[in-house]
């Protein structure tokens, strides 16, 4: 199996690379006309999409996805499947689920420490093997009527997994209020992912609320998802324009009651200004200009780099750079980026609904890529594995099945931790820098010479 440890472009190069849009009609739960759902960027060599799909390791691996209630309401009920049994903070002193501190118009509320968090991370002891971290993340994180959001919340609960949900701010804004959105370098109200119907906005609110209460992270996927080469693409946004986009994304989350008029629904139980510490950009574009803004905001990581490999991460501009990674691709001579859409692009090409007769084989390939990537790290350098997804039923839902099967195969193994990006950065920040530097000395799939006990015996400064 060839590896793509060389030639993977940095985010800036990918942002400058040419792009082609692959348009698929949105689910009928979304409103408006057909919209650009996803974009795959060409490599820095500017090979065409079709050439990249049939080329070797370097081209294929760097394909990048372009997509005031009552207190009883706040506590929640069994109707959404959430478990609010964990009480956060004393009931009589300070904010809690029973005693929330409403923020602004009551769309969000501070309820104390987030439930279901792991113990505070500790430094690795000399000679101790690092955990095998796996992060499953979801771009957009809207419930569009296919039941995928609750399906994976249920799966995460069953296998004690933390996940990151990169919420698109527009998924909480009704189309009737779309003129409130002023995207940089685009017309007022424009969106390449459309808008959700009111019923689906309500479902999204319910499951975002449940996700946070069950210990998951709520990040951002920004708003309008503008890709490609045009002047409106996020690839060309300045740092100031990223700031404007972030301000609007946060506003849509923090003011959904005002924007919808739904004052009978419970607030989201978190302070989004404090909750938001990381993001993934649309199409993995624009990271270079985003990072200065992210640093000013105090964000801790960014997950927008394309073409990463399975090695221990480094920081860019003071922010942890946590990229999607090139993984072994069963049956192929090249590797594939660790995201559902990129696997799809190498299977059904320009279609999100390829021949059903191919679905079983493609499902097996997708599952095999994720599991092979896990095994290569777990049995080698223990680099974290990052897998990106969308709540979509592309090619009959086979990529959702692949994620579920992967979770089932890897959960519960010794030293394996299924966490959110924020939880992983908590662990990174708790480690001795000398230990992290030693870990970064291991190549993709490389086991430490003499075993972990010998390799990390004297790594601490």
Short mmCIF file of C-alpha atoms in Angstrom, two decimals:
data_model
loop_
_atom_site.label_atom_id
_atom_site.label_comp_id
_atom_site.label_asym_id
_atom_site.label_seq_id
_atom_site.Cartn_x
_atom_site.Cartn_y
_atom_site.Cartn_z
CA UNK A 1 0.00 0.00 0.00
CA UNK A 2 1.46 3.34 -1.01
CA UNK A 3 1.49 6.15 1.51
CA UNK A 4 1.16 9.83 0.83
CA UNK A 5 3.52 11.07 3.48
CA UNK A 6 5.03 13.45 0.97
CA UNK A 7 3.33 16.01 -1.21
CA UNK A 8 0.20 16.62 0.87
CA UNK A 9 -0.55 20.33 0.49
CA UNK A 10 -0.84 22.72 3.40
CA UNK A 11 -4.22 24.38 3.92
CA UNK A 12 -3.07 27.54 2.16
CA UNK A 13 -2.08 25.64 -0.95
CA UNK A 14 -5.34 23.73 -0.99
CA UNK A 15 -7.27 26.96 -0.65
CA UNK A 16 -5.55 28.29 -3.75
CA UNK A 17 -6.09 25.11 -5.72
CA UNK A 18 -8.80 25.03 -8.36
CA UNK A 19 -12.10 23.42 -7.46
CA UNK A 20 -15.04 21.86 -9.21
CA UNK A 21 -18.54 21.77 -7.74
CA UNK A 22 -20.43 18.51 -7.55
CA UNK A 23 -24.08 19.45 -7.28
CA UNK A 24 -26.67 17.16 -5.76
CA UNK A 25 -30.27 18.12 -5.13
CA UNK A 26 -30.81 18.61 -1.45
CA UNK A 27 -33.12 16.48 0.66
CA UNK A 28 -36.72 17.64 0.36
CA UNK A 29 -36.66 18.65 4.01
CA UNK A 30 -34.53 21.62 2.95
CA UNK A 31 -36.10 24.57 1.20
CA UNK A 32 -35.16 26.46 -1.92
CA UNK A 33 -33.61 25.29 -5.16
CA UNK A 34 -30.98 22.66 -5.71
CA UNK A 35 -27.77 23.75 -4.01
CA UNK A 36 -24.12 22.85 -4.18
CA UNK A 37 -23.80 20.17 -1.53
CA UNK A 38 -20.13 19.39 -1.68
CA UNK A 39 -16.97 20.29 -3.49
CA UNK A 40 -13.81 18.30 -4.02
CA UNK A 41 -10.67 20.37 -4.48
CA UNK A 42 -8.02 19.55 -6.98
CA UNK A 43 -4.49 18.95 -5.80
CA UNK A 44 -1.86 21.68 -5.93
CA UNK A 45 -0.82 20.29 -9.30
CA UNK A 46 -4.29 21.31 -10.56
CA UNK A 47 -5.19 17.92 -11.90
CA UNK A 48 -8.82 17.56 -12.89
CA UNK A 49 -11.35 15.89 -10.57
CA UNK A 50 -11.65 12.85 -12.82
CA UNK A 51 -7.87 12.58 -13.15
CA UNK A 52 -7.51 12.81 -9.39
CA UNK A 53 -10.03 10.05 -8.84
CA UNK A 54 -8.09 7.67 -11.02
CA UNK A 55 -4.59 8.85 -10.15
CA UNK A 56 -2.15 7.59 -7.58
CA UNK A 57 -1.68 8.29 -3.91
CA UNK A 58 -0.89 11.97 -3.91
CA UNK A 59 -3.90 13.03 -5.98
CA UNK A 60 -6.54 10.79 -4.46
CA UNK A 61 -5.56 11.35 -0.86
CA UNK A 62 -5.74 15.09 -1.10
CA UNK A 63 -9.32 15.26 -2.35
CA UNK A 64 -11.01 17.50 0.19
CA UNK A 65 -14.68 17.95 0.93
CA UNK A 66 -15.71 20.87 -0.27
CA UNK A 67 -20.86 20.16 3.14
CA UNK A 68 -37.95 31.02 27.60
CA UNK A 69 -39.08 27.63 28.21
CA UNK A 70 -40.23 26.50 31.57
CA UNK A 71 -37.83 24.88 33.98
CA UNK A 72 -39.52 21.56 33.23
CA UNK A 73 -38.75 22.10 29.55
CA UNK A 74 -35.15 22.94 30.34
CA UNK A 75 -34.67 19.77 32.36
CA UNK A 76 -35.90 17.80 29.37
CA UNK A 77 -37.84 14.58 29.09
CA UNK A 78 -37.51 11.09 27.73
CA UNK A 79 -39.12 12.17 24.46
CA UNK A 80 -35.78 13.14 22.89
CA UNK A 81 -33.85 10.22 24.31
CA UNK A 82 -31.64 12.40 26.50
CA UNK A 83 -30.55 11.47 29.98
CA UNK A 84 -30.52 14.46 32.28
CA UNK A 85 -29.85 12.46 35.42
CA UNK A 86 -26.42 14.03 35.85
CA UNK A 87 -26.86 17.24 37.78
CA UNK A 88 -24.30 19.90 37.06
CA UNK A 89 -23.55 22.03 40.08
CA UNK A 90 -25.39 22.36 43.39
CA UNK A 91 -29.11 22.72 43.02
CA UNK A 92 -29.33 25.66 45.40
CA UNK A 93 -26.19 27.65 44.55
CA UNK A 94 -25.06 28.67 41.11
CA UNK A 95 -26.40 27.83 37.66
CA UNK A 96 -27.52 24.28 36.96
CA UNK A 97 -30.11 22.44 34.92
CA UNK A 98 -32.58 23.20 37.70
CA UNK A 99 -31.39 26.76 38.06
CA UNK A 100 -30.30 27.95 34.61
CA UNK A 101 -28.89 31.38 33.92
CA UNK A 102 -30.57 32.51 30.73
CA UNK A 103 -28.37 34.41 28.28
CA UNK A 104 -29.61 37.20 26.00
CA UNK A 105 -33.07 36.40 24.66
CA UNK A 106 -33.06 33.00 26.38
CA UNK A 107 -31.94 31.02 23.33
CA UNK A 108 -29.01 29.72 25.36
CA UNK A 109 -28.42 29.31 29.07
CA UNK A 110 -25.49 28.69 31.37
CA UNK A 111 -26.25 25.53 33.36
CA UNK A 112 -22.90 24.82 34.97
CA UNK A 113 -20.24 22.32 34.04
CA UNK A 114 -21.06 20.09 31.08
CA UNK A 115 -22.21 16.62 32.13
CA UNK A 116 -20.55 13.34 31.19
CA UNK A 117 -17.00 14.61 30.81
CA UNK A 118 -13.93 12.42 31.39
CA UNK A 119 -11.70 12.99 34.37
CA UNK A 120 -9.17 15.78 34.06
CA UNK A 121 -6.33 14.48 31.89
CA UNK A 122 -3.01 13.62 33.48
CA UNK A 123 0.50 13.63 32.08
CA UNK A 124 1.79 10.36 30.72
CA UNK A 125 4.08 8.64 33.17
CA UNK A 126 7.60 7.74 32.01
CA UNK A 127 7.35 4.72 29.74
CA UNK A 128 3.55 4.79 29.59
CA UNK A 129 1.92 4.10 26.23
CA UNK A 130 -0.26 6.95 24.97
CA UNK A 131 -3.97 6.30 24.51
CA UNK A 132 -5.33 5.65 21.03
CA UNK A 133 -7.63 8.60 20.47
CA UNK A 134 -10.36 8.48 17.82
CA UNK A 135 -12.51 11.50 16.99
CA UNK A 136 -15.71 11.14 14.97
CA UNK A 137 -16.99 14.53 13.84
CA UNK A 138 -20.03 15.72 11.89
CA UNK A 139 -20.10 18.66 9.49
CA UNK A 140 -23.29 20.74 9.49
CA UNK A 141 -24.95 18.74 12.28
CA UNK A 142 -28.49 19.47 11.15
CA UNK A 143 -31.34 16.99 11.54
CA UNK A 144 -32.78 17.03 8.02
CA UNK A 145 -35.45 14.41 8.61
CA UNK A 146 -33.48 11.22 8.00
CA UNK A 147 -33.00 10.35 11.66
CA UNK A 148 -29.22 10.26 11.48
CA UNK A 149 -28.53 12.75 14.27
CA UNK A 150 -30.37 10.69 16.93
CA UNK A 151 -29.03 7.45 15.45
CA UNK A 152 -25.46 8.47 16.18
CA UNK A 153 -26.29 9.99 19.54
CA UNK A 154 -27.72 6.59 20.48
CA UNK A 155 -24.61 4.85 19.14
CA UNK A 156 -22.32 7.19 21.06
CA UNK A 157 -24.24 6.57 24.28
CA UNK A 158 -24.08 2.80 23.80
CA UNK A 159 -20.32 2.79 23.28
CA UNK A 160 -19.44 5.65 25.65
CA UNK A 161 -18.07 7.79 22.83
CA UNK A 162 -17.57 11.53 22.72
CA UNK A 163 -18.07 13.25 19.36
CA UNK A 164 -17.83 16.73 17.85
CA UNK A 165 -20.77 18.30 16.03
CA UNK A 166 -19.75 21.19 13.77
CA UNK A 167 -23.05 23.06 13.66
CA UNK A 168 -23.88 25.24 10.66
CA UNK A 169 -25.41 28.44 12.06
CA UNK A 170 -27.92 28.68 9.21
CA UNK A 171 -29.49 25.43 10.37
CA UNK A 172 -31.09 27.47 13.19
CA UNK A 173 -32.27 30.33 10.95
CA UNK A 174 -35.65 30.10 9.17
CA UNK A 175 -35.59 30.81 5.45
CA UNK A 176 -38.10 33.58 6.06
CA UNK A 177 -35.34 35.38 7.93
CA UNK A 178 -32.55 34.60 5.49
CA UNK A 179 -31.88 38.29 4.83
CA UNK A 180 -30.41 38.45 8.30
CA UNK A 181 -27.46 36.55 6.85
CA UNK A 182 -24.93 38.71 5.06
CA UNK A 183 -22.22 36.35 3.84
CA UNK A 184 -18.87 37.88 2.88
CA UNK A 185 -18.51 38.42 -0.87
CA UNK A 186 -21.96 36.90 -1.55
CA UNK A 187 -25.47 38.27 -1.94
CA UNK A 188 -27.61 38.76 1.15
CA UNK A 189 -29.24 35.49 2.23
CA UNK A 190 -27.22 33.33 -0.15
CA UNK A 191 -26.39 29.79 0.94
CA UNK A 192 -24.92 26.82 -0.88
CA UNK A 193 -26.59 24.43 1.59
CA UNK A 194 -30.01 26.03 1.59
CA UNK A 195 -32.14 26.43 4.72
CA UNK A 196 -33.98 23.89 6.83
CA UNK A 197 -37.73 23.72 7.13
CA UNK A 198 -39.09 24.91 10.46
CA UNK A 199 -39.83 21.37 11.66
CA UNK A 200 -36.24 20.37 11.00
CA UNK A 201 -34.87 23.43 12.79
CA UNK A 202 -36.85 22.34 15.84
CA UNK A 203 -35.44 18.82 15.56
CA UNK A 204 -31.92 20.21 15.19
CA UNK A 205 -32.37 22.28 18.35
CA UNK A 206 -33.57 19.21 20.21
CA UNK A 207 -30.62 17.07 19.20
CA UNK A 208 -27.98 19.77 19.65
CA UNK A 209 -29.33 20.23 23.16
CA UNK A 210 -29.27 16.49 23.76
CA UNK A 211 -25.76 16.18 22.33
CA UNK A 212 -24.34 18.73 24.76
CA UNK A 213 -26.11 17.18 27.75
CA UNK A 214 -24.66 13.80 26.77
CA UNK A 215 -21.13 15.17 26.79
CA UNK A 216 -20.48 15.99 23.13
CA UNK A 217 -18.84 19.11 21.73
CA UNK A 218 -20.68 21.74 19.70
CA UNK A 219 -18.25 23.39 17.27
CA UNK A 220 -19.02 25.37 14.13
CA UNK A 221 -19.11 24.69 10.38
CA UNK A 222 -19.87 28.41 9.88
CA UNK A 223 -22.87 29.26 7.67
CA UNK A 224 -23.31 29.31 3.90
CA UNK A 225 -20.72 26.71 2.86
CA UNK A 226 -19.26 28.61 -0.11
CA UNK A 227 -16.64 26.64 -2.01
CA UNK A 228 -15.05 26.66 -5.45
CA UNK A 229 -12.89 29.33 -7.10
CA UNK A 230 -15.29 32.27 -7.26
CA UNK A 231 -14.80 35.48 -5.33
CA UNK A 232 -17.41 34.38 -2.80
CA UNK A 233 -15.55 31.20 -1.87
CA UNK A 234 -14.29 30.91 1.68
CA UNK A 235 -10.91 30.25 0.09
CA UNK A 236 -10.61 33.98 -0.57
CA UNK A 237 -11.99 35.40 2.65
CA UNK A 238 -9.82 37.71 4.73
CA UNK A 239 -9.33 37.29 8.47
CA UNK A 240 -11.81 40.12 9.04
CA UNK A 241 -14.38 38.36 6.86
CA UNK A 242 -13.91 35.15 8.82
CA UNK A 243 -14.56 37.17 11.97
CA UNK A 244 -17.78 38.48 10.45
CA UNK A 245 -18.87 34.95 9.46
CA UNK A 246 -18.14 33.64 12.96
CA UNK A 247 -20.04 36.51 14.58
CA UNK A 248 -23.06 35.67 12.43
CA UNK A 249 -22.84 31.93 13.10
CA UNK A 250 -22.76 32.59 16.83
CA UNK A 251 -25.61 35.07 16.56
CA UNK A 252 -27.88 32.53 14.85
CA UNK A 253 -27.24 30.08 17.70
CA UNK A 254 -27.59 32.68 20.44
CA UNK A 255 -30.73 34.34 19.03
CA UNK A 256 -32.78 31.53 17.55
CA UNK A 257 -35.76 32.42 19.78
CA UNK A 258 -35.89 35.96 18.44
CA UNK A 259 -35.40 34.79 14.87
CA UNK A 260 -38.02 32.03 15.02
CA UNK A 261 -40.50 33.38 17.56
CA UNK A 262 -40.47 30.00 19.34
CA UNK A 263 -40.40 31.05 22.98
CA UNK A 264 -42.01 27.84 24.22
CA UNK A 265 -38.99 25.67 23.39
CA UNK A 266 -36.22 25.04 25.93
CA UNK A 267 -32.95 26.94 25.54
CA UNK A 268 -29.73 25.34 24.51
CA UNK A 269 -28.06 24.57 27.87
CA UNK A 270 -24.67 26.15 27.20
CA UNK A 271 -22.95 29.49 26.74
CA UNK A 272 -21.91 29.32 23.08
CA UNK A 273 -19.26 32.00 23.48
CA UNK A 274 -17.48 29.68 25.91
CA UNK A 275 -18.46 26.40 24.27
CA UNK A 276 -17.06 27.28 20.86
CA UNK A 277 -13.33 26.47 20.74
CA UNK A 278 -12.84 24.94 17.29
CA UNK A 279 -14.19 24.54 13.78
CA UNK A 280 -13.96 22.93 10.38
CA UNK A 281 -14.21 25.17 7.33
CA UNK A 282 -16.41 24.36 4.32
CA UNK A 283 -14.53 22.27 1.78
CA UNK A 284 -11.43 22.43 4.00
CA UNK A 285 -10.67 25.83 2.48
CA UNK A 286 -9.48 29.12 3.93
CA UNK A 287 -7.59 27.96 7.00
CA UNK A 288 -4.63 30.27 6.44
CA UNK A 289 -6.71 33.43 6.96
CA UNK A 290 -8.97 31.84 9.55
CA UNK A 291 -6.21 30.97 12.01
CA UNK A 292 -5.29 34.54 13.06
CA UNK A 293 -8.95 35.17 13.84
CA UNK A 294 -9.28 31.86 15.66
CA UNK A 295 -6.29 32.71 17.79
CA UNK A 296 -7.72 36.13 18.66
CA UNK A 297 -10.93 34.42 19.73
CA UNK A 298 -9.03 32.04 21.99
CA UNK A 299 -9.96 28.95 19.99
CA UNK A 300 -7.89 25.91 20.81
CA UNK A 301 -7.88 23.92 17.57
CA UNK A 302 -8.87 23.90 13.94
CA UNK A 303 -9.86 20.80 11.95
CA UNK A 304 -9.72 22.30 8.45
CA UNK A 305 -6.40 21.07 7.06
CA UNK A 306 -6.66 18.76 4.04
CA UNK A 307 -4.22 16.05 3.16
CA UNK A 308 -2.92 15.28 6.65
CA UNK A 309 -1.26 12.02 7.62
CA UNK A 310 -1.47 9.80 10.67
CA UNK A 311 1.15 11.45 12.83
CA UNK A 312 0.94 13.30 16.14
CA UNK A 313 -0.27 16.88 15.57
CA UNK A 314 1.49 20.23 15.80
CA UNK A 315 0.26 23.76 16.30
CA UNK A 316 -0.20 26.41 13.61
CA UNK A 317 -0.26 30.01 14.80
CA UNK A 318 -0.72 28.77 18.34
CA UNK A 319 -3.75 26.61 17.40
CA UNK A 320 -3.72 22.81 17.36
CA UNK A 321 -3.91 21.69 13.72
CA UNK A 322 -6.06 18.55 13.60
CA UNK A 323 -6.40 17.55 9.93
CA UNK A 324 -8.34 14.89 8.13
CA UNK A 325 -5.87 12.14 7.29
CA UNK A 326 -4.85 9.86 4.43
CA UNK A 327 -5.92 6.30 5.23
CA UNK A 328 -5.30 2.94 3.55
CA UNK A 329 -7.99 2.32 0.92
CA UNK A 330 -8.69 -1.41 0.50
CA UNK A 331 -8.49 -2.56 -3.09
CA UNK A 332 -6.67 0.56 -4.27
CA UNK A 333 -3.06 1.59 -4.77
CA UNK A 334 -3.62 4.99 -3.20
CA UNK A 335 -4.90 6.29 0.10
CA UNK A 336 -8.08 8.24 0.75
CA UNK A 337 -8.90 11.18 2.99
CA UNK A 338 -10.73 10.23 6.18
CA UNK A 339 -14.12 11.68 5.28
CA UNK A 340 -17.26 10.09 3.87
CA UNK A 341 -17.49 12.40 0.87
CA UNK A 342 -13.91 11.74 -0.21
CA UNK A 343 -14.49 8.00 -0.15
CA UNK A 344 -17.67 8.57 -2.17
CA UNK A 345 -15.74 10.64 -4.73
CA UNK A 346 -13.45 7.70 -5.32
CA UNK A 347 -16.36 5.29 -5.71
CA UNK A 348 -19.38 6.87 -7.42
CA UNK A 349 -17.43 9.82 -8.87
CA UNK A 350 -19.80 12.75 -9.50
CA UNK A 351 -22.90 11.09 -8.08
CA UNK A 352 -24.17 10.73 -4.51
CA UNK A 353 -26.49 7.96 -5.67
CA UNK A 354 -24.42 5.38 -7.52
CA UNK A 355 -25.68 1.99 -8.74
CA UNK A 356 -27.23 0.10 -5.79
CA UNK A 357 -25.51 -3.09 -6.92
CA UNK A 358 -22.19 -1.48 -5.97
CA UNK A 359 -23.26 -0.39 -2.50
CA UNK A 360 -22.27 -3.55 -0.58
CA UNK A 361 -18.73 -3.52 -1.98
CA UNK A 362 -18.38 0.21 -1.42
CA UNK A 363 -19.65 -0.12 2.16
CA UNK A 364 -16.99 -2.74 2.78
CA UNK A 365 -14.31 -0.47 1.30
CA UNK A 366 -15.35 2.48 3.47
CA UNK A 367 -15.44 0.40 6.63
CA UNK A 368 -12.13 -1.16 5.67
CA UNK A 369 -10.50 2.26 5.23
CA UNK A 370 -11.55 3.44 8.69
CA UNK A 371 -10.60 0.20 10.42
CA UNK A 372 -7.28 -0.06 8.56
CA UNK A 373 -6.43 3.50 9.58
CA UNK A 374 -7.26 2.65 13.17
CA UNK A 375 -5.14 -0.49 13.19
CA UNK A 376 -2.18 1.25 11.59
CA UNK A 377 -2.15 3.81 14.38
CA UNK A 378 -3.16 1.52 17.24
CA UNK A 379 -0.46 -1.01 16.45
CA UNK A 380 2.05 1.64 15.43
CA UNK A 381 2.63 5.23 16.53
CA UNK A 382 -0.72 5.65 18.31
CA UNK A 383 -1.39 8.88 16.39
CA UNK A 384 -4.97 10.12 16.84
CA UNK A 385 -7.46 9.14 14.14
CA UNK A 386 -9.82 11.83 12.84
CA UNK A 387 -12.89 10.79 10.82
CA UNK A 388 -15.24 13.37 9.28
CA UNK A 389 -18.86 12.75 8.30
CA UNK A 390 -22.15 14.29 7.21
CA UNK A 391 -25.70 13.36 8.18
CA UNK A 392 -26.42 12.25 4.62
CA UNK A 393 -27.67 9.04 3.02
CA UNK A 394 -25.27 9.12 0.11
CA UNK A 395 -25.13 5.86 -1.85
CA UNK A 396 -27.90 4.37 0.21
CA UNK A 397 -26.42 5.39 3.57
CA UNK A 398 -23.39 3.12 3.27
CA UNK A 399 -21.01 5.67 4.82
CA UNK A 400 -23.20 5.94 7.90
CA UNK A 401 -23.15 2.15 8.15
CA UNK A 402 -19.35 2.23 7.84
CA UNK A 403 -19.03 4.65 10.76
CA UNK A 404 -21.34 2.54 12.92
CA UNK A 405 -19.47 -0.67 12.12
CA UNK A 406 -16.13 1.00 12.83
CA UNK A 407 -17.30 2.20 16.24
CA UNK A 408 -18.48 -1.31 17.07
CA UNK A 409 -15.14 -2.84 16.07
CA UNK A 410 -12.85 -0.44 17.94
CA UNK A 411 -14.77 0.61 21.06
CA UNK A 412 -13.76 -1.08 24.28
CA UNK A 413 -10.25 -2.04 23.22
CA UNK A 414 -7.42 -1.41 25.64
CA UNK A 415 -6.24 2.22 25.69
CA UNK A 416 -8.82 3.30 23.07
CA UNK A 417 -10.64 6.54 23.77
CA UNK A 418 -13.46 7.83 21.57
CA UNK A 419 -13.50 11.54 22.30
CA UNK A 420 -14.40 14.96 20.96
CA UNK A 421 -11.79 17.31 19.53
CA UNK A 422 -12.01 19.48 22.62
CA UNK A 423 -11.43 16.52 24.92
CA UNK A 424 -8.44 15.51 22.82
CA UNK A 425 -6.95 19.01 23.02
CA UNK A 426 -7.47 18.90 26.80
CA UNK A 427 -5.21 15.84 26.83
CA UNK A 428 -2.63 17.40 24.53
CA UNK A 429 -2.41 20.54 26.64
CA UNK A 430 -1.84 18.47 29.78
CA UNK A 431 1.21 16.67 28.37
CA UNK A 432 4.88 17.45 28.75
CA UNK A 433 6.00 19.18 25.50
CA UNK A 434 9.06 16.92 25.38
CA UNK A 435 6.81 13.84 25.38
CA UNK A 436 4.71 15.21 22.53
CA UNK A 437 7.85 15.99 20.55
CA UNK A 438 9.01 12.42 21.06
CA UNK A 439 5.66 11.13 19.82
CA UNK A 440 5.95 13.33 16.74
CA UNK A 441 9.23 11.59 15.97
CA UNK A 442 7.36 8.45 14.94
CA UNK A 443 6.41 8.10 11.27
CA UNK A 444 3.04 6.88 9.99
CA UNK A 445 2.42 3.39 11.36
CA UNK A 446 5.86 3.23 13.02
CA UNK A 447 6.01 1.31 16.30
CA UNK A 448 8.41 2.68 18.93
CA UNK A 449 11.76 0.92 18.99
CA UNK A 450 11.97 -1.23 22.10
CA UNK A 451 8.30 -0.66 22.93
CA UNK A 452 6.63 2.26 24.65
CA UNK A 453 8.27 1.66 28.00
CA UNK A 454 11.71 2.15 26.52
CA UNK A 455 10.78 4.79 23.96
CA UNK A 456 9.14 7.18 26.45
CA UNK A 457 11.20 6.23 29.49
CA UNK A 458 13.21 9.47 29.48
CA UNK A 459 11.09 11.71 27.29
CA UNK A 460 10.01 14.10 30.01
CA UNK A 461 11.97 17.32 30.31
#
